[in-house]
Amino acid sequence: SSGINAEYGQVTRLYNAISAASYLRHVTMLAQDYAKSRTAFGHTLNKLPLHRASLAKLETFSRALILQSIDLALVLNCKEETPSLSSNVSRVLSAVTKVHTAQVAVNTMREGLESFGGAGYMEDTGLPGLFRDACVLPVWEGTSDVLSAETLRALMRGSSTKDVLRYIRDLATGKCVLGGYQYSGELGTCDQLETPMYELDRYLTDLEAALKDCQYTGRTVTLGLGAAHAAATLINFAHYTQDPSDVAAARLWCKQGLVPLHSIDTTDINDVLSS
């Protein structure tokens, strides 16, 4: 019974991740279309450098959540087909992906609504409804704090931490493709991916150190794992397609999507709650 419930929980978290990716993709496409017709300073919004940067962030984050969700779906589907992929990976990634995709979708959608101006707040556009619906994603199927605690507990078991970090590194370096499958061909090399690969490797080193003492920063560490997983899927996909747009998305994510891993002084937490 407990095994069935665990499997069920992993699937429902996948559904949650797919919903997060779809909500963000919806808003991203609407924002891109709106920017082609709305004018400011004598130009359409999609010609203004600042707004182009915002649209690029929406597009990058949207792609990240889509690939992260696809990878989790493949990991859950191929556990029996790839015995080298530890069950620890699916157990941890299902919780991490749910937390990360939900949080990123809500935060990025809020920014996306700004691109519509007042229309993003008016009910008759349907945009506020999209945002409200997305806000439930971090809540059900396990809140971010609950799943972060579950993630940390799972990472303390056996070789879980090594298995998960190894899988993320294998994705980024092309030792496997999404889902842990082995690719019969050869993934092409790309000089423009060297920088994001280096940034991700350094980030994973910092993440491994943060995992040693994360009683109070477990949520940040879980989001960090999710961000690293998303980075690895983007880099892996860019290696496969060799498309300049996919390469650029991987580079942008490693600049904007990796979560800062700050430590917290427990004295500050206790003192601020003492009043």
CSV table of C-alpha atoms in Angstrom, one decimal:
chain,number,residue,atom,x,y,z
A,1,SER,CA,0.0,0.0,0.0
A,2,SER,CA,2.8,2.5,0.9
A,3,GLY,CA,4.6,1.6,-2.4
A,4,ILE,CA,1.4,2.3,-4.4
A,5,ASN,CA,0.9,5.6,-2.6
A,6,ALA,CA,4.4,6.6,-3.3
A,7,GLU,CA,4.1,5.8,-7.0
A,8,TYR,CA,0.8,7.7,-7.1
A,9,GLY,CA,2.3,10.7,-5.4
A,10,GLN,CA,5.1,10.9,-8.0
A,11,VAL,CA,2.5,10.8,-10.8
A,12,THR,CA,0.3,13.6,-9.3
A,13,ARG,CA,3.4,15.7,-8.8
A,14,LEU,CA,4.2,15.2,-12.5
A,15,TYR,CA,0.7,16.4,-13.4
A,16,ASN,CA,1.3,19.5,-11.2
A,17,ALA,CA,4.6,20.2,-13.0
A,18,ILE,CA,2.9,19.9,-16.4
A,19,SER,CA,0.2,22.2,-15.4
A,20,ALA,CA,2.8,24.8,-14.2
A,21,ALA,CA,4.6,24.6,-17.5
A,22,SER,CA,1.4,24.9,-19.5
A,23,TYR,CA,0.2,28.0,-17.6
A,24,LEU,CA,3.5,29.7,-18.0
A,25,ARG,CA,3.6,28.8,-21.7
A,26,HIS,CA,0.1,30.2,-22.2
A,27,VAL,CA,1.0,33.6,-20.7
A,28,THR,CA,4.3,33.7,-22.6
A,29,MET,CA,2.6,33.2,-25.9
A,30,LEU,CA,0.0,35.8,-25.1
A,31,ALA,CA,2.7,38.3,-24.0
A,32,GLN,CA,4.7,37.7,-27.2
A,33,ASP,CA,1.7,38.3,-29.3
A,34,TYR,CA,0.6,41.4,-27.4
A,35,ALA,CA,4.0,42.9,-27.7
A,36,LYS,CA,3.7,42.9,-31.5
A,37,SER,CA,0.7,45.3,-31.5
A,38,ARG,CA,1.0,47.4,-28.3
A,39,THR,CA,3.1,50.5,-28.9
A,40,ALA,CA,5.2,52.7,-26.6
A,41,PHE,CA,7.8,55.4,-27.3
A,42,GLY,CA,7.0,55.2,-31.0
A,43,HIS,CA,7.7,51.5,-31.3
A,44,THR,CA,5.9,48.2,-30.7
A,45,LEU,CA,6.9,46.7,-27.4
A,46,ASN,CA,8.8,43.8,-29.0
A,47,LYS,CA,11.2,46.4,-30.4
A,48,LEU,CA,12.1,47.9,-27.1
A,49,PRO,CA,15.3,46.5,-25.5
A,50,LEU,CA,14.0,46.3,-22.0
A,51,HIS,CA,10.8,44.6,-23.0
A,52,ARG,CA,12.7,42.2,-25.3
A,53,ALA,CA,14.7,41.2,-22.2
A,54,SER,CA,11.5,40.5,-20.3
A,55,LEU,CA,10.1,38.4,-23.2
A,56,ALA,CA,13.3,36.5,-23.5
A,57,LYS,CA,13.1,35.6,-19.7
A,58,LEU,CA,9.5,34.5,-20.1
A,59,GLU,CA,10.5,32.3,-23.1
A,60,THR,CA,13.6,30.8,-21.4
A,61,PHE,CA,11.7,30.0,-18.2
A,62,SER,CA,8.8,28.5,-20.1
A,63,ARG,CA,11.2,26.2,-22.0
A,64,ALA,CA,12.9,25.3,-18.8
A,65,LEU,CA,9.7,24.1,-17.1
A,66,ILE,CA,8.6,22.2,-20.2
A,67,LEU,CA,11.9,20.3,-20.5
A,68,GLN,CA,12.0,19.7,-16.7
A,69,SER,CA,8.5,18.2,-16.8
A,70,ILE,CA,9.3,16.1,-19.8
A,71,ASP,CA,12.5,14.7,-18.2
A,72,LEU,CA,10.5,13.8,-15.0
A,73,ALA,CA,7.9,12.0,-17.1
A,74,LEU,CA,10.6,10.0,-18.9
A,75,VAL,CA,12.4,9.2,-15.7
A,76,LEU,CA,9.1,7.9,-14.2
A,77,ASN,CA,8.4,5.9,-17.3
A,78,CYS,CA,11.8,4.4,-17.9
A,79,LYS,CA,12.8,3.1,-14.5
A,80,GLU,CA,12.4,-0.5,-15.6
A,81,GLU,CA,14.1,0.2,-18.9
A,82,THR,CA,17.2,1.9,-17.5
A,83,PRO,CA,18.2,-0.2,-14.4
A,84,SER,CA,21.3,2.0,-14.1
A,85,LEU,CA,19.0,4.9,-13.1
A,86,SER,CA,18.6,4.7,-9.3
A,87,SER,CA,15.1,4.8,-7.9
A,88,ASN,CA,16.5,7.6,-5.7
A,89,VAL,CA,16.5,9.8,-8.7
A,90,SER,CA,12.8,9.5,-9.4
A,91,ARG,CA,11.9,9.8,-5.8
A,92,VAL,CA,13.8,13.1,-5.3
A,93,LEU,CA,13.1,14.6,-8.7
A,94,SER,CA,9.4,14.2,-8.4
A,95,ALA,CA,9.3,16.3,-5.3
A,96,VAL,CA,11.9,18.8,-6.5
A,97,THR,CA,10.3,19.3,-9.9
A,98,LYS,CA,6.9,19.9,-8.4
A,99,VAL,CA,8.2,22.5,-6.0
A,100,HIS,CA,10.4,24.2,-8.6
A,101,THR,CA,8.0,24.4,-11.5
A,102,ALA,CA,5.1,25.6,-9.3
A,103,GLN,CA,7.2,28.4,-7.7
A,104,VAL,CA,8.8,29.5,-11.0
A,105,ALA,CA,5.5,29.5,-12.8
A,106,VAL,CA,3.7,31.7,-10.3
A,107,ASN,CA,6.6,34.1,-9.9
A,108,THR,CA,7.2,34.4,-13.6
A,109,MET,CA,3.6,34.6,-14.5
A,110,ARG,CA,3.2,37.6,-12.2
A,111,GLU,CA,6.0,39.3,-14.1
A,112,GLY,CA,4.4,38.3,-17.4
A,113,LEU,CA,1.1,39.9,-16.4
A,114,GLU,CA,2.9,43.2,-16.1
A,115,SER,CA,3.7,43.2,-19.8
A,116,PHE,CA,0.0,43.6,-20.5
A,117,GLY,CA,-0.3,46.8,-18.4
A,118,GLY,CA,-3.8,47.4,-17.0
A,119,ALA,CA,-5.2,44.6,-19.2
A,120,GLY,CA,-3.3,42.1,-17.1
A,121,TYR,CA,-5.4,43.1,-14.1
A,122,MET,CA,-8.8,43.3,-15.9
A,123,GLU,CA,-11.1,40.3,-15.4
A,124,ASP,CA,-12.6,40.4,-18.9
A,125,THR,CA,-9.2,39.5,-20.4
A,126,GLY,CA,-9.0,36.2,-18.5
A,127,LEU,CA,-5.4,36.9,-17.5
A,128,PRO,CA,-6.1,37.3,-13.7
A,129,GLY,CA,-8.0,34.0,-13.8
A,130,LEU,CA,-4.9,32.3,-15.2
A,131,PHE,CA,-2.7,33.7,-12.5
A,132,ARG,CA,-5.2,32.8,-9.7
A,133,ASP,CA,-5.4,29.2,-11.0
A,134,ALA,CA,-1.7,28.9,-11.1
A,135,CYS,CA,-1.4,30.1,-7.5
A,136,VAL,CA,-2.8,26.7,-6.3
A,137,LEU,CA,0.1,24.8,-7.8
A,138,PRO,CA,2.6,25.4,-4.9
A,139,VAL,CA,-0.2,24.4,-2.5
A,140,TRP,CA,-1.7,21.1,-3.4
A,141,GLU,CA,0.1,17.8,-3.8
A,142,GLY,CA,2.4,18.9,-1.0
A,143,THR,CA,3.3,22.5,-0.1
A,144,SER,CA,6.8,23.7,-0.9
A,145,ASP,CA,7.9,23.4,2.7
A,146,VAL,CA,6.5,19.9,3.2
A,147,LEU,CA,8.1,18.6,-0.1
A,148,SER,CA,11.3,20.4,0.7
A,149,ALA,CA,11.5,18.5,4.1
A,150,GLU,CA,10.6,15.3,2.2
A,151,THR,CA,13.4,16.0,-0.3
A,152,LEU,CA,16.0,16.5,2.4
A,153,ARG,CA,14.9,13.3,4.2
A,154,ALA,CA,15.2,11.4,1.0
A,155,LEU,CA,18.6,12.8,0.2
A,156,MET,CA,19.9,11.6,3.6
A,157,ARG,CA,19.3,8.0,2.7
A,158,GLY,CA,22.1,6.0,1.3
A,159,SER,CA,23.6,7.3,-1.9
A,160,SER,CA,20.6,9.5,-2.8
A,161,THR,CA,22.5,12.8,-3.0
A,162,LYS,CA,25.3,11.3,-5.1
A,163,ASP,CA,22.8,9.6,-7.4
A,164,VAL,CA,20.8,12.8,-8.0
A,165,LEU,CA,23.8,15.0,-8.5
A,166,ARG,CA,25.4,12.4,-10.8
A,167,TYR,CA,22.2,12.3,-12.9
A,168,ILE,CA,22.1,16.1,-13.3
A,169,ARG,CA,25.8,16.2,-14.3
A,170,ASP,CA,25.3,13.3,-16.7
A,171,LEU,CA,22.5,15.2,-18.4
A,172,ALA,CA,24.5,18.4,-18.7
A,173,THR,CA,27.6,16.6,-20.0
A,174,GLY,CA,25.7,14.5,-22.5
A,175,LYS,CA,26.4,11.1,-21.0
A,176,CYS,CA,22.7,10.4,-21.3
A,177,VAL,CA,19.6,12.2,-22.8
A,178,LEU,CA,16.4,13.2,-21.1
A,179,GLY,CA,15.0,10.4,-18.9
A,180,GLY,CA,18.4,8.8,-18.4
A,181,TYR,CA,18.2,7.0,-21.8
A,182,GLN,CA,21.4,6.3,-23.6
A,183,TYR,CA,21.7,7.9,-27.0
A,184,SER,CA,23.0,5.7,-29.8
A,185,GLY,CA,24.5,8.6,-31.7
A,186,GLU,CA,26.9,11.3,-30.5
A,187,LEU,CA,25.7,14.6,-29.1
A,188,GLY,CA,27.5,17.4,-30.9
A,189,THR,CA,29.8,19.8,-29.2
A,190,CYS,CA,29.1,23.5,-28.9
A,191,ASP,CA,31.6,26.1,-27.7
A,192,GLN,CA,28.8,28.4,-26.6
A,193,LEU,CA,27.6,25.8,-24.1
A,194,GLU,CA,31.0,25.6,-22.3
A,195,THR,CA,30.1,28.6,-20.1
A,196,PRO,CA,26.7,27.4,-18.9
A,197,MET,CA,28.2,23.9,-18.3
A,198,TYR,CA,31.0,25.4,-16.2
A,199,GLU,CA,28.5,27.6,-14.3
A,200,LEU,CA,26.2,24.6,-13.6
A,201,ASP,CA,29.1,22.5,-12.4
A,202,ARG,CA,30.3,25.2,-10.0
A,203,TYR,CA,26.7,25.6,-8.8
A,204,LEU,CA,26.3,21.9,-8.2
A,205,THR,CA,29.5,22.0,-6.1
A,206,ASP,CA,28.0,24.8,-4.0
A,207,LEU,CA,24.7,23.0,-3.8
A,208,GLU,CA,26.4,19.8,-2.5
A,209,ALA,CA,28.1,21.9,0.3
A,210,ALA,CA,24.7,23.6,1.1
A,211,LEU,CA,23.1,20.2,1.6
A,212,LYS,CA,25.4,19.5,4.6
A,213,ASP,CA,23.6,22.0,6.8
A,214,CYS,CA,20.2,22.9,5.4
A,215,GLN,CA,17.8,22.6,8.4
A,216,TYR,CA,16.6,26.1,7.9
A,217,THR,CA,17.5,26.6,4.2
A,218,GLY,CA,15.9,23.3,2.9
A,219,ARG,CA,13.4,25.2,0.7
A,220,THR,CA,16.2,27.2,-1.0
A,221,VAL,CA,18.2,24.0,-1.5
A,222,THR,CA,15.3,22.2,-3.0
A,223,LEU,CA,14.6,25.1,-5.4
A,224,GLY,CA,18.3,25.1,-6.1
A,225,LEU,CA,18.2,21.4,-7.1
A,226,GLY,CA,15.2,22.2,-9.3
A,227,ALA,CA,17.0,25.0,-11.0
A,228,ALA,CA,20.1,22.9,-11.6
A,229,HIS,CA,17.9,20.1,-13.0
A,230,ALA,CA,16.2,22.6,-15.3
A,231,ALA,CA,19.6,23.9,-16.4
A,232,ALA,CA,20.8,20.4,-17.2
A,233,THR,CA,17.8,19.6,-19.4
A,234,LEU,CA,18.2,22.9,-21.3
A,235,ILE,CA,21.9,22.2,-21.9
A,236,ASN,CA,21.3,18.6,-22.9
A,237,PHE,CA,18.5,19.6,-25.3
A,238,ALA,CA,20.7,22.3,-26.8
A,239,HIS,CA,23.5,19.8,-27.3
A,240,TYR,CA,21.0,17.6,-29.1
A,241,THR,CA,19.4,20.2,-31.4
A,242,GLN,CA,22.4,22.5,-31.9
A,243,ASP,CA,19.8,25.2,-32.5
A,244,PRO,CA,21.1,28.8,-31.6
A,245,SER,CA,17.8,29.5,-29.9
A,246,ASP,CA,18.1,26.5,-27.6
A,247,VAL,CA,21.7,27.3,-26.9
A,248,ALA,CA,20.7,30.9,-25.9
A,249,ALA,CA,18.0,29.6,-23.6
A,250,ALA,CA,20.5,27.4,-21.8
A,251,ARG,CA,22.9,30.3,-21.4
A,252,LEU,CA,20.2,32.7,-20.2
A,253,TRP,CA,18.8,30.2,-17.7
A,254,CYS,CA,22.2,29.8,-16.1
A,255,LYS,CA,22.4,33.6,-15.7
A,256,GLN,CA,18.9,34.2,-14.5
A,257,GLY,CA,17.4,30.9,-13.3
A,258,LEU,CA,19.9,29.5,-10.8
A,259,VAL,CA,18.7,30.2,-7.3
A,260,PRO,CA,21.2,32.0,-5.0
A,261,LEU,CA,22.2,29.7,-2.2
A,262,HIS,CA,22.4,32.0,0.8
A,263,SER,CA,23.0,30.7,4.3
A,264,ILE,CA,20.8,31.9,7.2
A,265,ASP,CA,21.8,32.7,10.7
A,266,THR,CA,19.5,30.7,13.0
A,267,THR,CA,19.9,33.4,15.7
A,268,ASP,CA,18.2,35.9,13.3
A,269,ILE,CA,15.3,33.5,12.8
A,270,ASN,CA,14.8,33.0,16.5
A,271,ASP,CA,15.2,36.7,17.4
A,272,VAL,CA,12.7,37.9,14.7
A,273,LEU,CA,10.1,35.5,16.0
A,274,SER,CA,10.6,36.3,19.6
A,275,SER,CA,8.6,39.5,19.6
